[in-house]
Short mmCIF file of C-alpha atoms in Angstrom, two decimals:
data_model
loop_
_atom_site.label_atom_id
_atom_site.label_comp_id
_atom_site.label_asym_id
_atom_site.label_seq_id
_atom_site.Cartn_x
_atom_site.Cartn_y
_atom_site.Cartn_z
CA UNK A 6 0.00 0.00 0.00
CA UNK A 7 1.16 3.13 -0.66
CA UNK A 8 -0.63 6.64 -0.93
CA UNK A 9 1.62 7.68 -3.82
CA UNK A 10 0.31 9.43 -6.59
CA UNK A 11 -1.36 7.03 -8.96
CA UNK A 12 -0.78 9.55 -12.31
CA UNK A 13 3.05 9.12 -10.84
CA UNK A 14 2.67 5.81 -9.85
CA UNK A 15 1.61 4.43 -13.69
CA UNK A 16 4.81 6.31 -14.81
CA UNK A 17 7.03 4.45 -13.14
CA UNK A 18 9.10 1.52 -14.64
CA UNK A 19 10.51 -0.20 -11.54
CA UNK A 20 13.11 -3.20 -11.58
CA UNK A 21 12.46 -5.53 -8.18
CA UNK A 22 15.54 -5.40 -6.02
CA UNK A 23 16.66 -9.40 -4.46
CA UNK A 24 13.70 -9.37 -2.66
CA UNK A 25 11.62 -8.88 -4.98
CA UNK A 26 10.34 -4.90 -4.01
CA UNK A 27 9.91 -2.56 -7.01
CA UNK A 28 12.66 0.20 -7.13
CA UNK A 29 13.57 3.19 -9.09
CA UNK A 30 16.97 4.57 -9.25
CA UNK A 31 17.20 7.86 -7.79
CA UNK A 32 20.20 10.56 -8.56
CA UNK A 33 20.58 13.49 -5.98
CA UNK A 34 21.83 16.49 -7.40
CA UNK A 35 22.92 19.54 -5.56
CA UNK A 36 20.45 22.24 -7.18
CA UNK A 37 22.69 24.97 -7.48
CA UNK A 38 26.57 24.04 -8.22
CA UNK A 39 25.52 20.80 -10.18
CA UNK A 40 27.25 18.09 -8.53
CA UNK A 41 26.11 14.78 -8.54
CA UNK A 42 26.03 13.62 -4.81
CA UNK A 43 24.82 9.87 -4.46
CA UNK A 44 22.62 7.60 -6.47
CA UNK A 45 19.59 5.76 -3.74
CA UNK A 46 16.68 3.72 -4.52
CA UNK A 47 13.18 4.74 -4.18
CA UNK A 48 10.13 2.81 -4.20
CA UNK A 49 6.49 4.25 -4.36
CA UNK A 50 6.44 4.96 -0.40
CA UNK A 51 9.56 6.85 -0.42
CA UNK A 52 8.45 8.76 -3.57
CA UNK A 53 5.58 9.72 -1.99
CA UNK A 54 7.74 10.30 1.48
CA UNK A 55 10.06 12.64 -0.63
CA UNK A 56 7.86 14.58 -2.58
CA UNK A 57 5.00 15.41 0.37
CA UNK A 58 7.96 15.82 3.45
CA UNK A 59 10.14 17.84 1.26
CA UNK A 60 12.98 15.95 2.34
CA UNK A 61 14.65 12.97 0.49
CA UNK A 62 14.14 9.47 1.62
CA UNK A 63 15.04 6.84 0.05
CA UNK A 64 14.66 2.82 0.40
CA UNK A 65 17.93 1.32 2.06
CA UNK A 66 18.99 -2.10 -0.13
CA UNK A 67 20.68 -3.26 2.60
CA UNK A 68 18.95 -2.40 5.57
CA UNK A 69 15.64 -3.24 4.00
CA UNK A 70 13.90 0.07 5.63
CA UNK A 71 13.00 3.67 4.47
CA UNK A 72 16.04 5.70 5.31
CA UNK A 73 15.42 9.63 5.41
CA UNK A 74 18.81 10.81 4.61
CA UNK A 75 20.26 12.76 7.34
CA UNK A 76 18.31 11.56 9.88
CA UNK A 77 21.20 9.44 11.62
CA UNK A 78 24.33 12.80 10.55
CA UNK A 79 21.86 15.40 10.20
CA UNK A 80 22.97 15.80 6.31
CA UNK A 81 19.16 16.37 5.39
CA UNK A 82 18.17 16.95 1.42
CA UNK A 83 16.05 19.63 1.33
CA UNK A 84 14.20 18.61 -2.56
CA UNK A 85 14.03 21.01 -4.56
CA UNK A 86 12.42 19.43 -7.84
CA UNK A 87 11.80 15.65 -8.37
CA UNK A 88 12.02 14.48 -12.36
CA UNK A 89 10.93 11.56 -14.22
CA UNK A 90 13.17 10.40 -16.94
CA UNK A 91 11.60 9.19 -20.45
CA UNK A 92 11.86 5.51 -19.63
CA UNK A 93 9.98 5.90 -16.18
CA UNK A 94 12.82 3.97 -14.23
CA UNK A 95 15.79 7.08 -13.07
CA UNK A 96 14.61 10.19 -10.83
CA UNK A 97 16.55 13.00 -10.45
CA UNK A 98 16.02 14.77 -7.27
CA UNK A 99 17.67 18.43 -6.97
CA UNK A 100 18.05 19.17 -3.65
CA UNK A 101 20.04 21.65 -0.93
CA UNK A 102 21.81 19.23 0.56
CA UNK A 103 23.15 20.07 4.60
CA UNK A 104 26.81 19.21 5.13
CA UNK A 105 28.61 16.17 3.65
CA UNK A 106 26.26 13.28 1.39
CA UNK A 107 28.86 10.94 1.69
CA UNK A 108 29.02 8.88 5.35
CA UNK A 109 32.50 8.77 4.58
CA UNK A 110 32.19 12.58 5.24
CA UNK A 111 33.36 13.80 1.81
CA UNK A 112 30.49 16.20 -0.23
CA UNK A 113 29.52 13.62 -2.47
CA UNK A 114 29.62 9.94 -2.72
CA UNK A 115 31.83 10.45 -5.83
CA UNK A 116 35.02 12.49 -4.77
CA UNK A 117 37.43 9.90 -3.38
CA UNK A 118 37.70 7.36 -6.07
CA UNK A 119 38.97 8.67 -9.93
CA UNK A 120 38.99 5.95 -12.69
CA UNK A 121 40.17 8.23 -15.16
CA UNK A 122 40.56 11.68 -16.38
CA UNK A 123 41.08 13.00 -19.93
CA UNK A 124 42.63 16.03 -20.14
CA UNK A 125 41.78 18.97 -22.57
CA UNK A 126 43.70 19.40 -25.63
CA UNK B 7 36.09 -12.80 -19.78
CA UNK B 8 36.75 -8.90 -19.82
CA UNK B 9 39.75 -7.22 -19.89
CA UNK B 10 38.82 -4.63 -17.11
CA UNK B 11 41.98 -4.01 -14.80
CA UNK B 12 41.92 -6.19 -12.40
CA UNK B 13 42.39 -3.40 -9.48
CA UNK B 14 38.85 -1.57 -10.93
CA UNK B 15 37.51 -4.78 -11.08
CA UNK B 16 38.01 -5.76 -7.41
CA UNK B 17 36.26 -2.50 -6.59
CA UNK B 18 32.86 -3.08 -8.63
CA UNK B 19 30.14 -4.27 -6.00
CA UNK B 20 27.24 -5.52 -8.87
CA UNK B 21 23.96 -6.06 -9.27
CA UNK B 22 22.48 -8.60 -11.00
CA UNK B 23 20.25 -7.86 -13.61
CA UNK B 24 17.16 -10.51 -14.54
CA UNK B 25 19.57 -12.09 -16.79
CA UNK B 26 22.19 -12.63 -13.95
CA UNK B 27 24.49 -10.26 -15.40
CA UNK B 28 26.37 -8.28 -12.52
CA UNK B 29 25.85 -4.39 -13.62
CA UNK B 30 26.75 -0.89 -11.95
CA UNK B 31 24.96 1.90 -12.31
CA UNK B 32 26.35 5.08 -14.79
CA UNK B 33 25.24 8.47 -14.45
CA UNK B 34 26.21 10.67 -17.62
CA UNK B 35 27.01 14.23 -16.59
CA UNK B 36 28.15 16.94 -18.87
CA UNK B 37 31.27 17.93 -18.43
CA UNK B 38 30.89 21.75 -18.14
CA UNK B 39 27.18 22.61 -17.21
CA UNK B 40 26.44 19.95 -14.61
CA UNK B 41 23.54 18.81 -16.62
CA UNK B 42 22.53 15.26 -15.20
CA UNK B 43 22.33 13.48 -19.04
CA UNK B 44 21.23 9.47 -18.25
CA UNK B 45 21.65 6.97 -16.39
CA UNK B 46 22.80 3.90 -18.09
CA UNK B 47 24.07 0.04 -16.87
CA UNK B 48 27.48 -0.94 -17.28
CA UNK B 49 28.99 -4.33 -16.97
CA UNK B 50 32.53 -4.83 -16.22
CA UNK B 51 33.15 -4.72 -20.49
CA UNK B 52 31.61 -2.10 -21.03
CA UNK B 53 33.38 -0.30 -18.28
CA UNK B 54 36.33 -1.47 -19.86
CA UNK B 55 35.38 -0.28 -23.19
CA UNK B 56 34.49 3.12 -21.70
CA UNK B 57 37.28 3.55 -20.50
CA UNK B 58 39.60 2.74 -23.07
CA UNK B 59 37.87 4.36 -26.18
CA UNK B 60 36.91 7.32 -24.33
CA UNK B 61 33.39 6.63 -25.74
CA UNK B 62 30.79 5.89 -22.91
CA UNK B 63 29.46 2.41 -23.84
CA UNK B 64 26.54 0.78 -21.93
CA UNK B 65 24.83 -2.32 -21.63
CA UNK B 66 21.46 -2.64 -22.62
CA UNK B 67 19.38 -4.42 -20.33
CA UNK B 68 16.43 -4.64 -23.13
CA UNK B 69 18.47 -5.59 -25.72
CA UNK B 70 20.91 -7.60 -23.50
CA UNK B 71 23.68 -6.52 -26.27
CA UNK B 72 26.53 -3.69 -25.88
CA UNK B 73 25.64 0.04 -26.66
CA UNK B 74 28.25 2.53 -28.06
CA UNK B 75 26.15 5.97 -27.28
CA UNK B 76 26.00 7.89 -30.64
CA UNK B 77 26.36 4.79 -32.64
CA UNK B 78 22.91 5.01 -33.91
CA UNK B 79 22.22 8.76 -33.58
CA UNK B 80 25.88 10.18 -33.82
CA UNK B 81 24.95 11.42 -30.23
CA UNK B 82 28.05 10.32 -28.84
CA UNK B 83 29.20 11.12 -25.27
CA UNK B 84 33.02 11.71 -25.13
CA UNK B 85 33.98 11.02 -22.06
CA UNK B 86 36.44 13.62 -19.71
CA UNK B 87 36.75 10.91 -16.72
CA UNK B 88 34.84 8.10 -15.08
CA UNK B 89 34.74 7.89 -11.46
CA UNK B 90 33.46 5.18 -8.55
CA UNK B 91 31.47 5.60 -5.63
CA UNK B 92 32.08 4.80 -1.98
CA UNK B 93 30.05 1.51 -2.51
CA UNK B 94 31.56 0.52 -6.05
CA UNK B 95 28.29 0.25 -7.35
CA UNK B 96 27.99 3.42 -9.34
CA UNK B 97 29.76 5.57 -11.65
CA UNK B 98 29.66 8.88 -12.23
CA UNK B 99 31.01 9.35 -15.92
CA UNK B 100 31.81 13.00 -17.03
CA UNK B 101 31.48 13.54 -20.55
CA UNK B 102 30.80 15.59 -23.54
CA UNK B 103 27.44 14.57 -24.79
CA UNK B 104 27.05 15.32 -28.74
CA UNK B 105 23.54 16.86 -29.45
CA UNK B 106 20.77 15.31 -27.26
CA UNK B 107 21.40 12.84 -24.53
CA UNK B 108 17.53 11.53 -25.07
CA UNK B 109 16.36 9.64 -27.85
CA UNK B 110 12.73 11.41 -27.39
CA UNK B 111 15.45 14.65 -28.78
CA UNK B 112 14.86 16.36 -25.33
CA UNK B 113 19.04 17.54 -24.49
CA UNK B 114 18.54 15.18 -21.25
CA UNK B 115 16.33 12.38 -20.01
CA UNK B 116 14.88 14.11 -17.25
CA UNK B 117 13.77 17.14 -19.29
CA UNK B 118 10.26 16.08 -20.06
CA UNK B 119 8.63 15.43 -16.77
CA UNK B 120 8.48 17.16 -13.90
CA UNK B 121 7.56 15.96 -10.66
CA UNK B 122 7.67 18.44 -7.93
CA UNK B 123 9.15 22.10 -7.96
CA UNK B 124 9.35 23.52 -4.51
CA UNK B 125 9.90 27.31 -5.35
CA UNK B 126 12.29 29.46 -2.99
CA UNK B 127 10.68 31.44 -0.42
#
């Protein structure tokens, strides 16, 4: 059950996680400078969670629970503006986000680990 | 088999897809703006091939086959580096998308539908 939307809800093109619960993938995107913080997973609850509380919350993989980030550091995302993509399965959420998004304290889940880099000609 | 260095490979935490395939998760940014392009699947190949021909190549979960961006459209995303996240499950690969990042023609996939705007105060 879920109290989600149903015009949203028929949009959506979810893939079932291991145990078998519908997700969509869900990039967080600092609203202003651009960067890309951390990719979660949302399914029609936390959808519904973000885009009525204003503040992201996402479905924990692992911990098999809703997970309103920055409820355990205080690193809130305030959401800004929630979009669809044209497949129905990727949301990009564009939010202020309060301190660090990675638990490993850097700004974004994204900063520490650099596969490669082309540089300009 | 892929020919993925072995030290990148070690890192990848996948997920399998309904196929069994073990996949990451690859957000296209643009380079420059910020602009949040895709998201696409990669396999450990395809990373490889990203990597290496500085073309971002996914794998297509419909089509279960390999998927050189641009090789249809001439939409091609050049890529200016490729980095992991803290869980080795996604990458965040920074390129320079070619025309439209959409095949609906839209310059991203999350142009078309909008959610939730939550205007400043």
């Amino acid at each position: 059950m879920t109290s989600l939307d149903p015009a949203v809800a028929a949009r959506l093109k979810r893939t079932p996680d291991a145990s078998g619960r519908g997700l969509v993938a869900a990039i967080a995107q600092q609203h202003d400078t651009g960067e890309v913080l951390m990719l979660g997973w949302m399914d029609d609850e936390a959808l519904h969670r973000t885009l009525t509380s204003g503040l992201a919350t996402y479905w924990s993989r692992s911990r098999q629970e809703y997970w309103v980030k920055g409820d355990t550091s205080g690193h809130y995302q305030h959401v800004k503006e929630v979009r669809l993509d044209c497949d129905g399965d990727t949301l990009l959420v564009r939010v202020d986000q309060v301190g660090a998004a990675c638990h490993t304290g850097e700004r974004t889940c994204f900063d520490a680990d650099l596969l490669r880099e082309v540089s300009d000609d």
